[in-house]
Coordinates of C-alpha atoms in Angstrom, one line a residue:
Chain B
M162 CA -20.2 72.8 -74.1
Y163 CA -16.8 72.0 -76.6
K164 CA -17.5 68.4 -76.6
Y165 CA -20.6 69.3 -78.7
I166 CA -18.7 71.4 -81.1
F167 CA -16.1 68.4 -81.2
Y168 CA -18.4 65.8 -82.3
F169 CA -20.2 68.3 -84.7
S170 CA -16.9 69.6 -86.2
L171 CA -15.9 65.7 -86.0
F172 CA -19.3 65.3 -88.2
I173 CA -18.5 67.9 -90.8
Y174 CA -15.0 67.2 -91.5
I175 CA -16.0 62.8 -92.0
F176 CA -18.9 64.4 -94.4
S177 CA -17.1 66.3 -96.2
L178 CA -14.2 63.8 -96.7
V179 CA -16.4 61.3 -98.0
W180 CA -18.3 63.3 -99.8
G181 CA -14.9 65.1 -101.4
V182 CA -13.0 61.7 -101.9
L183 CA -15.8 59.3 -102.9
F184 CA -18.6 61.6 -104.6
T185 CA -16.6 64.3 -106.7
Q186 CA -15.0 63.7 -110.1
E187 CA -11.4 63.4 -110.8
D188 CA -9.1 66.3 -111.6
F189 CA -8.3 66.7 -115.0
V190 CA -4.9 67.2 -114.6
Q191 CA -4.1 65.4 -111.0
G192 CA -6.6 62.7 -111.0
N193 CA -7.1 61.7 -107.8
S194 CA -4.2 62.4 -106.0
F195 CA -5.5 65.9 -105.6
R196 CA -8.4 64.3 -103.2
I197 CA -5.3 64.4 -100.2
I198 CA -6.3 68.6 -100.3
Y199 CA -9.1 67.7 -97.6
L200 CA -6.1 67.0 -95.2
H201 CA -3.6 69.1 -97.0
V202 CA -5.3 72.3 -97.4
P203 CA -6.8 72.7 -93.9
A204 CA -3.4 71.5 -92.0
S205 CA -1.1 74.4 -94.0
F206 CA -3.7 76.8 -93.4
L207 CA -3.8 76.1 -89.6
S208 CA -0.1 75.5 -89.3
Q209 CA 0.5 79.5 -89.7
S210 CA -3.1 80.4 -88.2
I211 CA -1.7 78.3 -84.8
Y212 CA 1.5 80.5 -85.0
A213 CA -0.2 83.8 -85.4
A214 CA -2.7 82.8 -82.4
M215 CA -0.1 82.4 -80.0
A216 CA 1.8 85.3 -81.1
I217 CA -1.3 87.4 -80.2
S218 CA -1.6 85.2 -76.9
S219 CA 2.2 86.3 -75.9
V220 CA 1.7 89.9 -76.7
I221 CA -1.4 89.8 -74.2
Y222 CA 1.1 87.7 -72.1
L223 CA 3.9 90.1 -71.9
I224 CA 1.9 93.3 -71.5
W225 CA -1.3 92.3 -69.1
R226 CA 0.3 89.2 -68.0
V227 CA -3.2 87.3 -68.1
K228 CA -2.2 83.7 -66.9
L229 CA -4.6 82.2 -69.4
S230 CA -3.3 83.3 -72.4
A231 CA 0.5 81.5 -71.3
Y232 CA -1.1 78.6 -70.7
L233 CA -3.2 78.7 -74.2
I234 CA 0.3 79.0 -75.9
L235 CA 1.6 75.9 -74.2
A236 CA -1.4 74.6 -75.5
M237 CA -1.2 75.4 -78.7
A238 CA 2.6 74.4 -79.1
P239 CA 2.1 71.0 -79.6
I240 CA -0.7 71.1 -81.5
G241 CA 0.5 73.5 -84.1
A242 CA 3.4 71.4 -84.4
L243 CA 1.3 68.5 -85.0
V244 CA -0.8 70.1 -87.5
T245 CA 2.5 71.5 -89.7
F246 CA 3.8 67.8 -89.1
L247 CA 0.3 67.0 -91.3
A248 CA 0.4 69.4 -93.8
L249 CA 4.2 68.3 -94.3
F250 CA 3.0 64.8 -94.4
S251 CA 0.3 65.3 -96.8
G252 CA 2.5 67.2 -99.0
S253 CA 4.8 64.9 -99.4
V254 CA 2.5 62.0 -100.2
W255 CA 0.5 64.4 -102.6
G256 CA 4.2 65.4 -104.1
I257 CA 4.9 61.7 -105.0
P258 CA 2.1 61.0 -108.1
T259 CA 2.0 64.9 -109.1
W260 CA 5.5 66.1 -109.0
G261 CA 7.8 62.9 -109.0
T262 CA 9.1 63.8 -105.6
W263 CA 8.0 63.7 -102.2
W264 CA 10.5 66.5 -101.2
Q265 CA 11.5 69.8 -103.0
W266 CA 13.3 72.6 -101.6
D267 CA 10.7 74.8 -102.8
A268 CA 9.5 77.9 -101.3
R269 CA 6.3 77.0 -99.2
I270 CA 7.4 73.6 -98.0
T271 CA 10.8 74.9 -96.9
S272 CA 9.1 78.0 -95.0
T273 CA 6.8 75.2 -93.1
L274 CA 9.5 72.8 -92.1
I275 CA 10.9 76.2 -91.3
L276 CA 8.0 77.0 -89.1
F277 CA 7.7 72.9 -87.5
I278 CA 11.3 73.2 -86.4
M279 CA 10.0 77.1 -84.8
Y280 CA 7.6 74.9 -83.2
L281 CA 9.7 72.1 -81.7
G282 CA 12.1 74.9 -80.8
L283 CA 9.2 76.4 -78.4
I284 CA 8.6 73.8 -77.2
S285 CA 12.0 72.8 -76.3
L286 CA 12.7 76.1 -74.7
H287 CA 10.1 75.9 -72.7
N288 CA 10.5 72.2 -71.1
S289 CA 14.1 73.2 -70.3
F290 CA 12.9 75.8 -67.2
S291 CA 11.7 74.6 -63.9
N292 CA 10.7 77.7 -63.0
H293 CA 7.2 78.0 -65.2
E294 CA 6.9 81.6 -65.0
K295 CA 10.1 82.5 -66.2
A296 CA 9.7 80.0 -69.2
D297 CA 6.7 81.2 -69.8
K298 CA 7.8 84.9 -70.2
L299 CA 11.1 83.5 -72.6
L300 CA 8.7 81.4 -74.3
S301 CA 6.3 84.9 -75.4
W302 CA 9.3 86.4 -76.6
L303 CA 10.4 83.8 -78.7
V304 CA 7.1 83.2 -80.0
I305 CA 7.2 87.3 -80.8
V306 CA 10.6 87.2 -82.5
G307 CA 9.8 84.2 -84.6
F308 CA 6.3 85.5 -85.7
V309 CA 8.2 88.6 -87.0
N310 CA 10.7 86.5 -88.6
I311 CA 8.0 84.4 -90.1
P312 CA 6.8 86.5 -92.9
I313 CA 10.2 87.5 -93.9
I314 CA 11.1 83.4 -94.0
K315 CA 8.6 83.4 -96.7
K316 CA 9.5 86.5 -98.6
S317 CA 12.8 85.3 -98.6
V318 CA 12.2 81.8 -99.7
D319 CA 9.7 82.9 -102.7
W320 CA 12.9 84.2 -104.1
W321 CA 13.5 80.8 -105.5
S322 CA 11.4 79.3 -108.2
T323 CA 8.8 77.3 -107.0
L324 CA 7.3 74.1 -108.0
H325 CA 3.9 74.9 -105.3
Q326 CA 0.9 75.7 -106.9
S327 CA -0.6 79.0 -105.9
A328 CA -3.4 79.2 -103.3
S329 CA -6.8 78.1 -105.0
I330 CA -8.9 80.0 -102.5
T331 CA -8.1 83.5 -101.3
L332 CA -10.2 86.2 -99.2
T333 CA -10.5 88.5 -102.2
D334 CA -10.6 86.6 -105.4
K335 CA -12.9 84.4 -107.0
P336 CA -11.7 80.6 -106.2
T337 CA -9.8 79.0 -109.1
I338 CA -11.3 75.6 -108.2
D339 CA -14.8 73.7 -109.6
P340 CA -17.3 74.2 -107.0
S341 CA -18.2 70.5 -106.8
M342 CA -14.3 70.3 -105.1
L343 CA -15.1 73.7 -103.3
Y344 CA -18.1 72.5 -101.4
P345 CA -16.4 69.6 -99.6
L346 CA -13.1 71.9 -99.1
I347 CA -14.6 74.2 -97.5
G348 CA -16.3 71.6 -94.9
S349 CA -13.4 70.1 -94.4
I350 CA -11.5 73.5 -93.6
I351 CA -14.3 73.8 -91.0
G352 CA -14.4 70.6 -89.6
F353 CA -10.4 70.8 -89.4
F354 CA -10.8 74.1 -87.6
G355 CA -13.5 72.9 -85.0
I356 CA -11.6 70.0 -84.3
V357 CA -8.2 71.4 -83.7
I358 CA -10.1 74.3 -81.7
C359 CA -11.5 71.6 -79.5
L360 CA -8.6 69.7 -79.2
I361 CA -6.4 73.4 -77.8
I362 CA -9.4 73.7 -75.3
I363 CA -8.6 70.2 -74.4
S364 CA -4.9 70.4 -73.9
S365 CA -5.0 74.3 -72.2
K366 CA -7.6 72.5 -69.9
V367 CA -4.9 70.1 -69.0
Q368 CA -2.1 72.9 -68.6
I369 CA -4.2 74.6 -66.2
F370 CA -5.0 71.6 -64.4
K371 CA -1.1 71.2 -63.8
R372 CA -0.4 74.6 -63.1
E373 CA -3.2 75.2 -60.7
K374 CA -3.4 72.2 -58.8
T375 CA -3.2 73.6 -55.7
K376 CA -6.0 76.3 -56.3
S377 CA -8.8 75.5 -54.0
W378 CA -11.2 75.7 -56.9
I379 CA -9.5 72.7 -58.8
K380 CA -10.1 70.5 -55.8
D381 CA -13.6 71.2 -55.7
Y382 CA -13.8 70.8 -59.3
V383 CA -11.9 67.3 -59.6
Chain H
M55 CA 11.9 116.0 -43.9
N56 CA 11.2 112.3 -45.0
T57 CA 14.0 109.9 -43.8
E58 CA 12.0 106.4 -45.0
L59 CA 14.3 104.5 -47.7
I60 CA 12.1 101.1 -47.7
K61 CA 8.5 100.8 -47.7
A62 CA 6.8 97.7 -48.2
E63 CA 3.3 96.9 -47.9
N64 CA 1.8 92.9 -47.7
I65 CA 4.3 91.6 -50.1
S66 CA 3.7 87.9 -50.7
F67 CA 5.9 85.3 -53.0
K68 CA 5.2 82.2 -54.7
I69 CA 7.0 80.7 -57.0
N70 CA 5.4 77.5 -59.0
E71 CA 2.1 78.2 -56.8
N72 CA 4.4 77.3 -53.6
R73 CA 4.2 80.1 -51.0
L74 CA 7.2 81.2 -49.7
F75 CA 6.1 84.1 -47.6
H76 CA 3.1 86.2 -46.8
N77 CA 1.9 89.7 -46.4
L78 CA 5.2 91.2 -44.9
T79 CA 4.9 94.8 -43.7
F80 CA 8.2 96.6 -42.8
S81 CA 9.9 99.6 -43.6
L82 CA 13.3 101.3 -43.3
N83 CA 14.7 104.6 -42.2
K84 CA 17.9 106.5 -42.5
G85 CA 20.2 105.1 -39.9
E86 CA 18.5 101.9 -39.4
A87 CA 19.4 98.3 -39.8
L88 CA 17.4 95.6 -41.0
H89 CA 18.2 91.7 -39.8
I90 CA 16.5 88.9 -42.3
T91 CA 16.5 86.0 -40.6
G92 CA 15.2 82.4 -41.0
S93 CA 15.8 79.1 -41.2
N94 CA 17.2 77.8 -45.1
G95 CA 14.6 77.9 -47.7
S96 CA 12.3 80.3 -46.2
G97 CA 13.0 83.1 -48.8
K98 CA 15.4 85.3 -47.4
S99 CA 18.1 85.5 -50.4
T100 CA 14.3 86.0 -52.5
L101 CA 12.8 89.0 -50.3
I102 CA 16.2 90.5 -50.6
R103 CA 15.7 90.0 -54.9
I104 CA 12.5 91.2 -54.4
I105 CA 13.9 94.6 -52.5
L106 CA 16.4 95.0 -55.0
G107 CA 13.8 94.8 -58.0
I108 CA 15.4 92.2 -59.6
T109 CA 11.9 89.3 -58.8
P110 CA 9.1 91.0 -59.0
Q111 CA 6.8 90.2 -55.9
S112 CA 3.4 87.9 -56.5
K113 CA 1.2 90.6 -54.2
G114 CA 1.9 93.5 -52.4
S115 CA 3.7 96.7 -53.1
I116 CA 7.5 98.2 -52.2
M117 CA 8.7 101.7 -53.2
I118 CA 12.9 101.8 -52.6
I119 CA 13.6 105.7 -52.7
N120 CA 16.6 106.3 -55.3
N121 CA 16.8 102.8 -56.7
N122 CA 19.9 103.2 -58.6
N123 CA 21.9 103.7 -56.1
I124 CA 22.2 100.9 -54.1
C125 CA 25.4 98.8 -53.0
Y126 CA 24.6 95.1 -53.4
L127 CA 26.9 91.6 -52.2
G128 CA 24.6 88.2 -52.9
H129 CA 25.6 84.8 -52.5
K130 CA 27.4 85.0 -56.0
N131 CA 30.7 87.4 -55.7
A132 CA 30.9 89.0 -59.0
L133 CA 34.2 88.0 -59.5
K134 CA 35.7 87.0 -62.6
G135 CA 38.1 83.9 -61.3
Y136 CA 40.5 84.5 -64.3
L137 CA 41.3 88.0 -63.9
S138 CA 44.2 89.3 -61.0
V139 CA 42.8 90.9 -57.9
I140 CA 43.5 94.4 -59.1
D141 CA 42.2 93.8 -62.8
N142 CA 38.9 92.9 -60.5
L143 CA 39.0 95.8 -58.8
M144 CA 39.0 97.7 -61.9
L145 CA 36.2 95.9 -63.3
H146 CA 34.2 97.6 -60.7
G147 CA 35.8 101.0 -61.0
L148 CA 37.2 100.9 -57.6
N149 CA 41.2 100.6 -58.6
N150 CA 41.7 104.7 -58.4
H151 CA 39.9 104.6 -54.8
K152 CA 41.5 107.0 -52.4
D153 CA 40.6 104.4 -49.7
L154 CA 41.7 101.4 -51.4
N155 CA 45.1 100.6 -50.2
Y156 CA 44.1 101.3 -46.1
Y157 CA 41.3 98.5 -46.9
L158 CA 43.5 96.3 -48.8
E159 CA 46.2 96.2 -46.0
K160 CA 43.5 95.9 -43.2
L161 CA 41.7 92.5 -44.9
D162 CA 45.5 91.4 -45.5
L163 CA 45.0 91.8 -49.9
I164 CA 47.7 93.7 -50.5
K165 CA 50.0 91.1 -51.2
F166 CA 48.0 89.3 -53.5
L167 CA 47.2 91.9 -56.0
D168 CA 48.5 90.5 -59.0
V169 CA 47.4 87.1 -57.9
V170 CA 44.2 85.4 -60.1
V171 CA 41.5 85.4 -57.9
A172 CA 40.5 81.9 -59.0
N173 CA 43.5 80.5 -57.1
L174 CA 42.3 83.0 -53.7
S175 CA 41.2 80.9 -51.1
F176 CA 37.0 81.3 -50.5
G177 CA 37.5 83.5 -47.2
Q178 CA 39.9 86.0 -49.7
Q179 CA 37.2 86.4 -52.4
K180 CA 34.9 86.8 -50.0
K181 CA 36.9 89.7 -48.5
L182 CA 37.7 90.8 -52.1
A183 CA 34.2 91.3 -52.8
L184 CA 33.4 93.2 -49.4
L185 CA 36.2 95.5 -50.7
R186 CA 33.0 96.8 -52.9
V187 CA 31.0 97.2 -50.1
F188 CA 33.7 98.9 -48.4
L189 CA 34.0 101.6 -50.9
N190 CA 30.5 102.0 -51.6
D191 CA 28.9 105.5 -51.7
S192 CA 25.5 104.4 -51.5
D193 CA 22.4 105.2 -49.1
L194 CA 21.4 101.8 -49.0
I195 CA 23.4 98.4 -48.6
I196 CA 22.2 95.3 -49.2
L197 CA 23.7 92.0 -48.0
D198 CA 23.4 88.5 -48.2
E199 CA 24.8 86.2 -46.0
P200 CA 27.8 89.1 -45.8
F201 CA 29.6 87.0 -42.8
V202 CA 29.8 83.5 -44.3
G203 CA 33.5 82.3 -44.8
L204 CA 35.2 85.0 -42.7
D205 CA 37.5 84.7 -39.8
K206 CA 37.0 86.4 -36.4
D207 CA 39.0 89.4 -37.0
A208 CA 37.3 90.0 -40.5
H209 CA 34.0 89.1 -39.0
D210 CA 34.6 92.1 -36.4
F211 CA 36.2 94.5 -39.2
V212 CA 32.9 94.0 -41.2
K213 CA 30.8 94.6 -38.4
N214 CA 32.6 97.8 -37.2
F215 CA 32.5 99.0 -40.2
L216 CA 28.5 98.4 -40.9
L217 CA 28.1 100.5 -37.2
K218 CA 30.1 102.9 -38.8
E219 CA 28.2 103.7 -41.9
L220 CA 25.2 103.1 -39.7
E221 CA 26.2 106.3 -37.8
T222 CA 26.8 108.0 -40.9
G223 CA 23.2 107.4 -41.7
K224 CA 23.0 104.9 -44.1
A225 CA 20.6 102.0 -44.0
I226 CA 21.3 98.5 -44.0
V227 CA 19.6 95.4 -44.8
Y228 CA 21.2 91.9 -44.1
T229 CA 20.4 88.6 -43.9
S230 CA 22.6 86.1 -41.7
H231 CA 21.8 83.2 -39.7
I232 CA 23.6 84.1 -36.8
D233 CA 22.8 87.0 -34.4
C234 CA 25.8 89.3 -35.4
E235 CA 25.4 91.8 -32.7
I236 CA 24.4 94.7 -34.6
E237 CA 21.3 96.8 -33.3
S238 CA 18.7 96.3 -36.0
K239 CA 14.8 95.5 -36.7
V240 CA 14.5 92.1 -37.2
L241 CA 12.3 90.3 -40.0
N242 CA 11.9 86.6 -39.2
L243 CA 10.7 84.8 -42.3
Q244 CA 10.1 81.1 -40.1
Chain N
M97 CA 34.4 103.5 -73.4
N98 CA 34.7 101.8 -69.9
V99 CA 32.5 99.3 -70.7
F100 CA 34.6 98.1 -74.2
Y101 CA 37.6 97.9 -72.8
L102 CA 36.7 96.0 -69.9
E103 CA 35.1 93.8 -72.9
Y104 CA 37.6 93.4 -74.5
L105 CA 39.8 92.7 -71.2
K106 CA 37.6 89.9 -70.6
L107 CA 37.7 88.3 -74.0
K108 CA 41.5 88.9 -74.4
K109 CA 42.0 86.3 -71.2
K110 CA 39.3 84.3 -72.4
T111 CA 41.7 83.3 -75.6
R112 CA 38.9 80.2 -76.0
H113 CA 36.4 82.3 -76.5
W114 CA 38.3 84.7 -78.5
I115 CA 40.9 83.2 -80.8
G116 CA 38.3 79.6 -80.8
P117 CA 36.0 80.7 -83.1
I118 CA 38.1 82.2 -85.6
I119 CA 40.4 79.1 -85.5
V120 CA 37.3 76.9 -86.1
F121 CA 36.4 78.8 -88.9
I122 CA 40.0 78.5 -90.4
L123 CA 40.0 74.8 -89.7
I124 CA 36.6 74.2 -91.8
M125 CA 37.9 76.7 -94.7
I126 CA 40.9 74.3 -95.0
A127 CA 39.6 71.3 -94.6
Y128 CA 37.0 72.5 -97.4
P129 CA 39.5 71.9 -100.3
L130 CA 40.6 68.6 -99.0
T131 CA 37.4 67.4 -99.2
V132 CA 36.9 68.1 -103.1
E133 CA 39.1 66.6 -105.8
F134 CA 41.6 69.0 -107.2
L135 CA 40.4 70.1 -110.1
E136 CA 39.8 74.1 -108.8
K137 CA 36.6 74.7 -111.0
D138 CA 34.8 72.4 -108.5
L139 CA 36.4 73.8 -105.9
E140 CA 34.5 77.4 -106.7
K141 CA 31.3 75.7 -106.9
G142 CA 30.2 75.4 -103.0
F143 CA 32.7 77.4 -102.0
Y144 CA 30.5 80.6 -100.9
S145 CA 28.1 78.4 -99.3
L146 CA 30.3 76.6 -96.9
L147 CA 31.9 79.9 -96.5
W148 CA 28.5 81.5 -95.5
I149 CA 27.8 78.5 -93.0
S150 CA 31.2 78.5 -91.3
I151 CA 30.6 81.9 -90.5
L152 CA 27.1 81.3 -88.8
L153 CA 29.1 78.1 -86.8
S154 CA 31.5 80.3 -85.4
M155 CA 29.1 83.1 -84.7
M156 CA 27.6 80.6 -82.9
L157 CA 30.7 79.1 -81.0
A158 CA 31.5 82.5 -80.0
T159 CA 28.1 83.7 -78.2
E160 CA 27.5 80.2 -77.1
D161 CA 28.2 81.8 -73.1
I162 CA 28.2 85.3 -73.7
F163 CA 26.2 85.4 -71.2
L164 CA 26.7 82.3 -69.1
E165 CA 29.8 83.4 -67.0
D166 CA 28.2 87.0 -66.3
Y167 CA 25.1 85.2 -64.9
N168 CA 27.2 82.5 -62.9
D169 CA 29.5 84.9 -61.2
G170 CA 26.8 87.4 -60.5
T171 CA 28.0 90.3 -62.6
L172 CA 24.4 90.5 -64.3
E173 CA 22.8 91.2 -60.9
Q174 CA 25.5 93.6 -60.5
T175 CA 24.6 95.4 -63.6
I176 CA 20.8 95.8 -63.5
I177 CA 21.1 96.9 -60.3
S178 CA 23.7 99.8 -61.0
I179 CA 23.4 100.3 -64.5
S180 CA 20.5 102.5 -65.9
S181 CA 20.5 101.7 -69.6
F182 CA 21.1 98.2 -69.5
P183 CA 20.2 97.5 -73.5
F184 CA 23.2 100.4 -74.2
L185 CA 25.6 98.1 -72.4
I186 CA 24.5 94.7 -74.4
A187 CA 24.7 96.7 -77.8
K188 CA 28.3 97.8 -76.8
K189 CA 29.1 94.2 -75.7
I190 CA 27.9 92.6 -79.2
F191 CA 29.9 95.2 -80.8
I192 CA 33.0 94.4 -78.8
Y193 CA 32.4 90.8 -79.8
W194 CA 32.0 91.5 -83.8
F195 CA 35.1 93.9 -83.6
M196 CA 37.6 90.8 -81.8
I197 CA 35.7 88.1 -83.8
G198 CA 33.6 89.0 -86.6
I199 CA 36.2 91.7 -88.1
P200 CA 38.9 89.1 -88.1
I201 CA 36.5 86.2 -89.7
S202 CA 35.5 88.7 -92.6
L203 CA 39.5 89.5 -93.3
F204 CA 39.9 85.7 -93.0
S205 CA 36.8 85.1 -95.4
F206 CA 38.0 87.7 -98.0
L207 CA 41.5 86.0 -98.0
F208 CA 40.2 82.4 -98.6
S209 CA 38.0 83.7 -101.3
L210 CA 41.1 85.3 -102.9
G211 CA 42.9 81.8 -102.1
I212 CA 40.2 79.8 -104.2
T213 CA 38.5 82.0 -106.6
K214 CA 42.1 83.5 -107.3
N215 CA 39.6 87.0 -108.3
L216 CA 40.1 90.4 -106.3
N217 CA 37.1 91.9 -107.5
I218 CA 34.7 89.2 -106.4
S219 CA 36.6 88.7 -103.2
L220 CA 36.4 92.5 -102.2
L221 CA 32.5 92.7 -102.3
V222 CA 32.2 89.4 -100.5
F223 CA 34.3 91.4 -97.7
P224 CA 31.3 93.8 -96.7
F225 CA 29.1 91.0 -97.2
A226 CA 31.0 89.1 -94.5
M227 CA 31.4 92.0 -92.0
I228 CA 27.8 92.6 -92.3
C229 CA 26.2 89.0 -92.2
S230 CA 28.4 88.2 -89.4
Y231 CA 27.0 91.2 -87.3
I232 CA 23.6 90.0 -88.1
F233 CA 24.4 86.2 -87.1
L234 CA 25.9 87.4 -84.0
N235 CA 23.2 89.4 -82.9
L236 CA 20.4 86.9 -83.5
F237 CA 22.7 84.1 -81.7
V238 CA 23.1 86.3 -78.8
F239 CA 19.3 86.8 -78.8
G240 CA 19.2 82.7 -78.6
S241 CA 21.9 82.3 -76.1
A242 CA 20.4 84.5 -74.1
L243 CA 16.8 82.5 -74.1
S244 CA 18.7 79.4 -73.8
L245 CA 21.2 81.0 -70.7
N246 CA 22.8 78.2 -68.6
K247 CA 20.9 75.7 -70.7
G248 CA 23.4 75.0 -73.4
S249 CA 23.8 76.0 -76.9
V250 CA 21.7 73.3 -78.5
L251 CA 18.9 74.7 -77.8
G252 CA 20.2 78.3 -78.3
A253 CA 20.9 76.8 -82.1
I254 CA 17.5 74.9 -82.6
I255 CA 15.6 78.5 -81.5
T256 CA 17.9 80.8 -83.7
M257 CA 18.8 78.7 -86.9
P258 CA 15.1 79.1 -88.2
L259 CA 15.6 83.2 -88.0
A260 CA 19.2 83.0 -89.3
L261 CA 17.9 81.2 -92.2
P262 CA 16.5 84.3 -94.2
V263 CA 20.2 86.1 -94.2
L264 CA 21.4 82.5 -95.7
I265 CA 19.3 82.7 -98.6
V266 CA 19.9 86.7 -98.9
L267 CA 23.6 85.8 -98.9
G268 CA 23.2 83.1 -101.5
K269 CA 21.6 85.6 -104.1
G270 CA 24.5 87.8 -103.2
V271 CA 27.0 85.8 -104.2
I272 CA 25.4 85.1 -107.5
A273 CA 24.5 88.8 -108.4
I274 CA 28.7 89.8 -107.5
Q275 CA 29.4 87.1 -110.0
F276 CA 27.3 88.2 -112.5
G277 CA 28.2 91.8 -111.6
I278 CA 24.1 93.0 -111.5
N279 CA 22.4 94.0 -108.5
Y280 CA 24.8 93.3 -105.5
L281 CA 24.2 96.9 -104.0
E282 CA 20.7 96.5 -103.6
L283 CA 21.2 92.9 -101.7
L284 CA 24.1 94.7 -99.8
L285 CA 21.7 97.6 -98.7
L286 CA 19.0 95.1 -98.0
L287 CA 21.5 93.2 -95.5
L288 CA 22.7 96.5 -93.6
G289 CA 18.7 97.3 -93.5
S290 CA 18.1 94.4 -91.3
L291 CA 21.3 94.5 -89.6
S292 CA 20.0 98.3 -88.6
I293 CA 16.7 97.2 -87.2
I294 CA 18.1 94.0 -85.9
I295 CA 21.3 96.1 -83.6
T296 CA 18.5 98.1 -82.5
S297 CA 15.7 95.6 -81.1
V298 CA 18.1 92.8 -80.5
P299 CA 19.2 94.8 -77.2
F300 CA 16.4 95.7 -76.1
I301 CA 14.6 91.7 -76.2
V302 CA 17.6 90.7 -74.7
S303 CA 17.7 92.9 -71.8
Y304 CA 13.9 91.8 -71.2
I305 CA 15.1 87.9 -71.4
I306 CA 18.2 88.5 -69.1
K307 CA 15.6 90.2 -66.4
A308 CA 13.2 87.5 -66.5
H309 CA 16.2 84.9 -65.9
L310 CA 17.2 86.7 -63.1
E311 CA 13.8 86.3 -61.3

């Protein structure tokens, strides 16, 4: 089932990418460099959403001991790290022509970098325990405490003056972006979202196989 | 009157999907001893930890009356190697116990009071840790391999002490590879 | 009261754990002027950044194996069997560490600040900042070292550093506020507020984590 979602999302993403990169006009200020938003915006958007999803799974795991949510946390952590890295990397590439520098100690970039380090911390914490259930519990605690910290980090680094442009699309306000760029952007967000969700499904499937390999239903399935 | 201290039903335990034991049912009344035996790695210590409430069981239910009043001595003896014997006793709140001197003398520890624990032999450390058991006022005594490393005299001393405690109505749970001549229920984990 | 005394006794006997972090702090503070040219103006510039970071580092060293010893020798097991309010015990333990390590380091912060800036007013204001931030860092690193119990302090540092970064930013703001003499009370209250939240929540979280470790 998820295979179809995957191909469908991939199609939407590539379609929006082609549309956005080849068939929209240049940005008045930023020239052609803005076209990287079709990677940068979805990645930045998801880097935090994935962490939020992990935090929800952690709460579910700690309260109701649902094993599946523990597997989900594990499955999401590396993908979250990857997406966050993509956001940072694409941001750097975009920064060279627009700001003249690939790195700036600016609020959003710094908090994204911290988020990336937090993902790495989560992964290394889980890897250092051989008792899986213990590792799941400890990981959940760290995810929750880290999630509490994310708005605080954002708030505190926002105190610095920032180079980063403010968000172009919000749920409440009218978008400040030209429609010809907006539609491919929305398409790319949806496509990227679908791809990431499918990756998470695949990766959690791997986790389930790994952890439940002694169960008879797995043997029947494989 | 209800004299049941522990009541366990259908306890199972598995770690990383490896099953250690399955569907254990047992109960323990006041004045009774429970001997948990089994080969290495059969889950003796784990069962002890489940009874103590440290490790949760995978399945089944276990009930312990008066959870906070258990005297426990495990493999790790909770002694600080860098402190002297008397300081360690203070750490466990035993330095002013009225029977302390009697037991110190019986266990040949009286002349080591100011010695740092790390300089004591394994058996002496074990005896020092056992002092906590001798001076307890709990209804339930739980011991993980209490006889390991003890000489013949100390072994008999511990055994007689436990027999005496059983007579006064306390309950004892212990693990041991060997039979230690205490009349008890036996739970063999294979 | 008993717990306070016992933790004090333990720390006193383990000089390495008690004096060690303080000495490391002093050494960094002494090393700092050596790395800068001897013009005093430059000395002041980066001093406070280094001060906060070295407080952070020495707190990390102090809590490196705060639970490790009790975990290895079985004291933690005994404690959770016999004591009903484990979080309270942890809170007391953290307090003792702050009292024995955090407060001396804050005092030395004051002295070094006085020595480098030669400004009593600024240094007097830096002192409460140092007191509060050392307590916050201590709590955060206790959380990290509880998570990475017996897995080494590097893991604990990776986990905890991101949590400590907002505090560092506030501290940076604080020094500027002190130097200009504006709004520093606000920042101090902000730190105090976060400290009170952290003090009350960390012991509970840590007690759950340690119970998970003992399973």
